[in-house]
Amino acid sequence: GTPLIGKSPAHLMLFTVYLATMSWYTVTAFHNYFTREPTEEFSLIPMSSVPVQSINISVECSHKWLCFENATLQPALAPDPEPIPGAWPKPAMRWVWDGAPIFESHMLSPPGCNVSDQYAIPGMGNPWSRHKGQLSLCYSPLPDQGIHIRVPGFTNPKAWCPYGDLSCSPFLRVHLSTESPTPIDLTLDIEPQQRKAMYVGVVARYDTDAGTSSFTPYNADLFYEGKNPDSSAHLRLTMKQFAEAFTRSKKGTMLEVIGEIGGVEALLLLAIAICSVLGRMFAACVVAKRGRTARGGSRYGSSSTTATGELHASWHHVHGQSRVSPGAGDRGDSEPAPKVLKAGSSPA
C-alpha cells in the first residue's frame, strides 16, 4: 500500500508537524522533570512507628509541705544534746509524711518501646516539692502505660475550707516542655481529688530527597477523667493512636517521562494517520465526482444523435422513401428517390 509518509506536499507537511511537535514536547517534558518543585503530602501513620519522645517535667507545690500526704510537724526523735560549735543545731521539730509526689514513665509495650523510669520527689529540705526530670514517652495501646504524675495525697491544713479554694487548698503545678522547633510549653495544676489525662500528638516530617526526618510532639487534648474519693491526684500522659505525617518529595521518575513521550507520540501518529486517511477519502470523492460529471455529458450527446436518426427514418417511411427537396414543400413538388442498383445490373 501507499506509505504513511509519502513524497506528496501533504505528507511532507504532516511529517514536519510530527517532528516539530515531538521535539517541542520532548524538550518540555525533560525540562519540567529536572526543574520540578517538591510537593508535600499529608497522611496518618501509626504512632508505633514514631520513635521515643522525651518530655521535660518540672513540678512545684503551691504551699509548703502540703503536697505531701498527711504531712505533720513532729518533734525530732533524737535532738542533738550537744551541738557542734559552728554547725547548725538539729531542729527540735521536723516534718513527716506518709507519701511524696512521684512521676514515672512505665511502658513495656510495644516491644520497640521498653522504658521504665521513676522519680520520687525528695522531701527532706524540699518543702515546695520542687523537682525536674526528663521522661521518655512512646505509644502503647494499654491505658495504664505512659507517663504518670501521682500525688498520693495532699495535706489540707483547714478541713473546713471548701473544695477548690486556693487560699487553703494546695495544688501541684506541673510544667511540661520539649526540645523541638515548635516545643510543648504547657503549665497545668493538679488539685486534690482530680484525675486528668493529656494526649500527646506528633507531627512527623519526612524529606525523601534529603533523607531526613523530624518528629515534633504537641499537646493534642486535655481531659478531666474524674474525681478520686480521697485527696490524691493523678495526671496521665499518653500518645494518640496516629501521628500526622508530611512527606516532602519530588514526584515522577525518568521512566515515567519517557513513557509520557511515547504515549504522546502514539497519539500524534494516530492523529496523522486519521488526517491522511481523511485526505485520501476526500481526494477520491473529488475524482469520482468529476468522473460522473464527464460521463453524464457523453450520454446526453449520444441520445440526441439517436433520436435525430429515428426521426429521419420515420419521415422517410411516411413519405414513401421520397426525399423532399429543400423549398419544395411550399410548391408541392417532389422528385423521385434515387434507385439502388443491384450487383450486375445496368442503369436503365
Coordinates of C-alpha atoms in Angstrom, one line a residue:
G1 CA 0.0 0.0 0.0
T2 CA 0.9 3.7 0.0
P3 CA 3.3 4.6 2.8
L4 CA 2.0 6.9 5.6
I5 CA 4.7 9.5 4.8
G6 CA 5.0 9.9 1.1
K7 CA 6.6 12.5 -1.1
S8 CA 3.4 14.5 -1.7
P9 CA 3.3 18.0 -0.2
A10 CA 0.5 17.0 2.2
H11 CA 2.5 14.1 3.6
L12 CA 5.7 16.2 3.9
M13 CA 3.7 18.8 5.8
L14 CA 2.3 16.1 8.2
F15 CA 5.8 14.7 8.7
T16 CA 7.1 18.2 9.5
V17 CA 4.3 18.8 12.0
Y18 CA 5.2 15.4 13.6
L19 CA 8.9 16.2 14.0
A20 CA 8.2 19.7 15.4
T21 CA 5.6 18.6 17.8
M22 CA 7.6 15.7 19.2
S23 CA 10.8 17.8 19.5
W24 CA 8.9 20.5 21.4
Y25 CA 7.1 18.0 23.7
T26 CA 10.3 16.1 24.5
V27 CA 12.3 19.2 25.4
T28 CA 9.4 20.5 27.5
A29 CA 8.9 17.1 29.3
F30 CA 12.6 16.8 30.3
H31 CA 12.8 20.5 31.4
N32 CA 9.7 20.1 33.6
Y33 CA 11.2 16.9 35.1
F34 CA 14.6 18.4 36.1
T35 CA 13.0 21.7 37.3
R36 CA 10.0 20.2 39.2
E37 CA 9.2 21.6 42.6
P38 CA 8.9 19.2 45.6
T39 CA 5.4 18.5 46.9
E40 CA 4.2 17.7 50.4
E41 CA 1.6 15.0 51.1
F42 CA -0.3 14.5 54.3
S43 CA -1.1 11.1 55.8
L44 CA -1.8 9.4 59.1
I45 CA 0.7 6.9 60.3
P46 CA 0.6 4.6 63.3
M47 CA 2.1 6.2 66.4
S48 CA 4.0 3.0 67.0
S49 CA 6.3 4.0 64.0
V50 CA 7.3 7.2 65.8
P51 CA 10.5 6.9 68.0
V52 CA 10.5 7.6 71.7
Q53 CA 9.8 11.2 72.6
S54 CA 11.5 12.9 75.6
I55 CA 9.3 15.1 77.8
N56 CA 10.8 17.6 80.3
I57 CA 8.8 17.8 83.6
S58 CA 9.1 20.2 86.5
V59 CA 6.8 20.3 89.4
E60 CA 6.3 22.7 92.3
C61 CA 3.8 22.8 95.2
S62 CA 1.7 25.8 95.9
H63 CA 2.2 25.6 99.7
K64 CA 5.0 24.3 101.8
W65 CA 4.7 20.7 102.7
L66 CA 1.1 20.5 101.7
C67 CA 1.7 18.4 98.5
F68 CA 2.8 15.5 100.8
E69 CA 0.3 13.1 102.2
N70 CA -0.5 13.7 105.8
A71 CA 2.4 16.0 106.4
T72 CA 2.8 17.0 110.0
L73 CA 5.3 18.8 112.1
Q74 CA 6.5 16.5 114.9
P75 CA 9.3 16.6 117.5
A76 CA 12.6 15.2 116.4
L77 CA 13.2 11.7 117.6
A78 CA 16.8 12.4 118.7
P79 CA 17.5 16.0 119.3
D80 CA 21.2 17.0 119.5
P81 CA 22.0 17.4 123.2
E82 CA 25.5 19.0 122.5
P83 CA 25.6 21.0 119.3
I84 CA 28.9 21.1 117.4
P85 CA 30.4 24.5 117.5
G86 CA 29.9 26.3 114.2
A87 CA 27.4 23.8 113.0
W88 CA 23.7 24.2 112.6
P89 CA 21.9 22.6 115.6
K90 CA 19.5 19.8 114.9
P91 CA 15.9 21.0 114.8
A92 CA 13.7 20.0 117.7
M93 CA 10.8 19.6 115.3
R94 CA 10.7 18.1 111.8
W95 CA 8.1 17.3 109.1
V96 CA 7.0 13.8 108.5
W97 CA 4.6 12.5 105.8
D98 CA 3.1 9.2 104.5
G99 CA 3.7 9.8 100.8
A100 CA 5.5 12.1 98.4
P101 CA 4.7 13.1 94.8
I102 CA 6.1 10.8 92.2
F103 CA 6.3 10.9 88.4
E104 CA 7.2 7.8 86.4
S105 CA 7.4 6.5 82.9
H106 CA 6.2 3.0 82.6
M107 CA 5.9 1.4 79.2
L108 CA 6.6 -2.2 78.3
S109 CA 4.6 -2.5 75.1
P110 CA 5.1 -2.4 72.2
P111 CA 8.5 -4.2 72.0
G112 CA 10.2 -1.2 70.4
C113 CA 9.3 1.0 73.4
N114 CA 10.6 -0.6 76.6
V115 CA 11.3 2.1 79.2
S116 CA 10.7 2.2 82.9
D117 CA 11.8 5.4 84.7
Q118 CA 10.7 6.6 88.1
Y119 CA 11.4 9.7 90.0
A120 CA 10.4 10.1 93.7
I121 CA 10.3 13.8 94.7
P122 CA 12.7 14.1 97.7
G123 CA 11.0 15.6 100.8
M124 CA 13.8 16.5 103.2
G125 CA 14.8 20.1 102.7
N126 CA 12.3 20.4 99.9
P127 CA 9.1 21.9 101.4
W128 CA 7.9 23.1 98.0
S129 CA 8.2 19.7 96.4
R130 CA 10.3 21.2 93.6
H131 CA 11.8 18.7 91.1
K132 CA 12.8 18.5 87.5
G133 CA 13.4 15.5 85.3
Q134 CA 13.1 14.1 81.8
L135 CA 10.9 11.1 81.0
S136 CA 10.5 9.0 77.8
L137 CA 7.1 8.6 76.1
C138 CA 6.0 6.4 73.3
Y139 CA 2.8 4.9 72.1
S140 CA 1.2 2.0 74.0
P141 CA -2.2 0.5 73.5
L142 CA -2.5 -0.2 77.2
P143 CA -4.2 2.6 79.2
D144 CA -2.1 2.1 82.3
Q145 CA 1.1 2.8 80.5
G146 CA 2.7 6.2 79.8
I147 CA 3.9 9.0 81.9
H148 CA 2.2 9.2 85.3
I149 CA 2.4 12.1 87.8
R150 CA 0.9 10.9 91.1
V151 CA 0.2 12.7 94.3
P152 CA -0.6 10.1 96.9
G153 CA -2.4 12.8 99.0
F154 CA -2.5 16.4 99.9
T155 CA -2.4 17.8 103.3
N156 CA -5.2 20.3 103.9
P157 CA -4.5 22.5 107.0
K158 CA -8.0 23.7 107.2
A159 CA -10.6 20.9 106.9
W160 CA -13.4 23.4 106.8
C161 CA -12.2 25.1 103.5
P162 CA -14.4 24.5 100.5
Y163 CA -13.1 22.4 97.6
G164 CA -11.2 24.5 95.1
D165 CA -10.5 27.5 97.4
L166 CA -6.9 28.4 96.6
S167 CA -6.5 30.2 99.9
C168 CA -6.5 26.9 101.8
S169 CA -6.3 24.0 99.2
P170 CA -2.9 23.2 97.8
F171 CA -2.2 22.1 94.3
L172 CA 0.8 20.7 92.4
R173 CA 1.8 22.9 89.4
V174 CA 3.2 20.9 86.5
H175 CA 5.2 22.3 83.7
L176 CA 5.7 20.2 80.5
S177 CA 8.2 21.1 77.8
T178 CA 10.1 19.5 74.9
E179 CA 13.1 20.4 72.9
S180 CA 12.0 20.9 69.3
P181 CA 11.5 23.8 66.8
T182 CA 7.9 24.2 68.0
P183 CA 8.1 22.7 71.5
I184 CA 5.4 21.9 74.0
D185 CA 5.2 24.6 76.7
L186 CA 2.3 23.8 79.0
T187 CA 1.6 24.5 82.6
L188 CA -1.3 22.9 84.4
D189 CA -2.3 22.3 88.0
I190 CA -3.2 19.1 89.7
E191 CA -5.6 19.7 92.5
P192 CA -6.8 17.3 95.2
Q193 CA -9.1 14.5 94.0
Q194 CA -8.5 15.3 90.3
R195 CA -7.7 12.8 87.6
K196 CA -6.5 14.4 84.4
A197 CA -5.2 13.0 81.1
M198 CA -3.2 14.6 78.4
Y199 CA -2.9 13.2 74.9
V200 CA 0.4 14.0 73.1
G201 CA 0.3 14.1 69.3
V202 CA 3.3 14.1 67.0
V203 CA 3.9 15.8 63.7
A204 CA 6.3 13.7 61.6
R205 CA 8.1 15.3 58.6
Y206 CA 9.9 13.2 56.0
D207 CA 12.1 14.6 53.2
T208 CA 12.7 11.7 50.8
D209 CA 15.2 13.6 48.6
A210 CA 17.4 14.7 51.6
G211 CA 16.8 11.5 53.5
T212 CA 15.9 13.4 56.7
S213 CA 13.0 13.1 59.2
S214 CA 11.9 15.1 62.2
F215 CA 9.3 14.5 64.9
T216 CA 7.6 17.3 66.9
P217 CA 5.3 16.4 69.8
Y218 CA 2.5 18.8 70.7
N219 CA -0.4 19.0 73.2
A220 CA -3.3 17.3 71.3
D221 CA -6.0 17.0 74.0
L222 CA -6.5 17.5 77.7
F223 CA -9.3 15.6 79.6
Y224 CA -10.7 15.7 83.1
E225 CA -11.2 12.0 83.7
G226 CA -12.9 12.1 87.1
K227 CA -12.6 12.6 90.8
N228 CA -10.9 10.5 93.4
P229 CA -12.7 9.7 96.7
D230 CA -9.7 10.8 98.7
S231 CA -7.3 13.8 98.4
S232 CA -4.9 12.0 95.9
A233 CA -4.5 13.4 92.4
H234 CA -3.2 11.9 89.1
L235 CA -2.1 13.2 85.7
R236 CA -1.5 10.8 82.9
L237 CA 0.4 11.5 79.7
T238 CA -0.2 9.2 76.7
M239 CA 0.2 9.3 73.0
K240 CA -2.5 9.4 70.3
Q241 CA -3.1 6.4 68.1
F242 CA -2.0 8.1 64.9
A243 CA 0.6 10.7 64.0
E244 CA 0.3 13.4 61.4
A245 CA 2.9 12.8 58.7
F246 CA 4.0 15.2 56.0
T247 CA 6.2 13.7 53.2
R248 CA 8.1 16.0 51.0
S249 CA 9.4 14.7 47.7
K250 CA 9.7 15.3 44.0
K251 CA 7.2 13.4 42.1
G252 CA 7.9 11.5 38.9
T253 CA 10.8 9.3 37.5
M254 CA 12.7 9.3 34.3
L255 CA 10.9 6.2 33.1
E256 CA 7.6 8.0 33.6
V257 CA 8.8 10.9 31.4
I258 CA 9.9 8.5 28.7
G259 CA 6.6 6.7 28.9
E260 CA 4.8 10.1 28.6
I261 CA 6.7 11.0 25.5
G262 CA 5.9 7.6 23.9
G263 CA 2.2 8.0 24.7
V264 CA 2.1 11.4 23.1
E265 CA 4.0 10.1 20.0
A266 CA 1.4 7.3 19.7
L267 CA -1.5 9.8 19.9
L268 CA 0.2 12.1 17.4
L269 CA 0.8 9.3 14.9
L270 CA -2.8 8.2 15.2
A271 CA -3.9 11.7 14.5
I272 CA -1.7 12.0 11.5
A273 CA -2.9 8.6 10.2
I274 CA -6.5 9.7 10.6
C275 CA -5.8 13.0 8.8
S276 CA -4.1 11.1 6.0
V277 CA -7.0 8.7 5.5
L278 CA -9.5 11.5 5.6
G279 CA -7.4 13.3 3.0
R280 CA -7.3 10.3 0.7
M281 CA -11.1 9.8 1.1
F282 CA -11.7 13.5 0.2
A283 CA -9.5 13.2 -2.9
A284 CA -11.2 10.0 -4.0
C285 CA -14.6 11.7 -3.6
V286 CA -13.5 14.7 -5.8
V287 CA -12.1 12.4 -8.5
A288 CA -15.3 10.3 -8.5
K289 CA -17.5 13.4 -8.8
R290 CA -15.5 14.7 -11.8
G291 CA -15.8 11.3 -13.5
R292 CA -19.6 11.2 -13.0
T293 CA -19.9 14.7 -14.5
A294 CA -17.9 13.7 -17.6
R295 CA -19.8 10.5 -18.2
G296 CA -23.1 12.3 -17.8
G297 CA -22.2 14.8 -20.7
S298 CA -21.3 12.0 -23.1
R299 CA -24.5 10.1 -22.5
Y300 CA -26.6 13.2 -23.3
G301 CA -24.9 13.8 -26.7
S302 CA -25.3 10.1 -27.8
S303 CA -29.0 10.1 -27.1
S304 CA -29.6 13.3 -29.1
T305 CA -27.9 11.7 -32.2
T306 CA -30.0 8.6 -31.9
A307 CA -33.3 10.5 -31.6
T308 CA -32.4 12.5 -34.7
G309 CA -31.7 9.4 -36.8
E310 CA -35.0 7.8 -35.7
L311 CA -36.9 10.9 -36.7
H312 CA -35.4 10.9 -40.2
A313 CA -36.2 7.2 -40.6
S314 CA -39.9 7.7 -39.7
W315 CA -40.1 10.7 -42.0
H316 CA -38.8 8.7 -45.0
H317 CA -41.2 5.8 -44.2
V318 CA -44.2 8.1 -44.1
H319 CA -43.4 9.8 -47.4
G320 CA -42.7 6.6 -49.3
Q321 CA -39.0 6.6 -49.4
S322 CA -39.2 10.1 -51.1
R323 CA -36.9 12.9 -50.3
V324 CA -38.3 16.4 -50.2
S325 CA -36.2 18.9 -51.9
P326 CA -35.4 22.0 -50.0
G327 CA -38.0 24.5 -50.5
A328 CA -40.3 22.1 -52.4
G329 CA -42.7 21.8 -49.5
D330 CA -44.3 25.1 -50.4
R331 CA -44.8 24.2 -54.0
G332 CA -45.9 20.6 -53.5
D333 CA -43.2 19.4 -55.9
S334 CA -41.2 16.3 -55.3
E335 CA -38.6 14.3 -57.0
P336 CA -38.3 10.6 -57.0
A337 CA -35.8 8.9 -54.8
P338 CA -32.7 7.6 -56.4
K339 CA -32.8 3.9 -57.3
V340 CA -30.4 1.5 -55.8
L341 CA -28.6 -0.7 -58.3
K342 CA -28.1 -4.3 -57.6
A343 CA -24.9 -6.0 -58.5
G344 CA -24.6 -7.0 -62.2
S345 CA -27.4 -4.7 -63.4
S346 CA -27.1 -1.8 -65.7
P347 CA -28.8 1.5 -65.3
A348 CA -32.0 1.9 -67.4

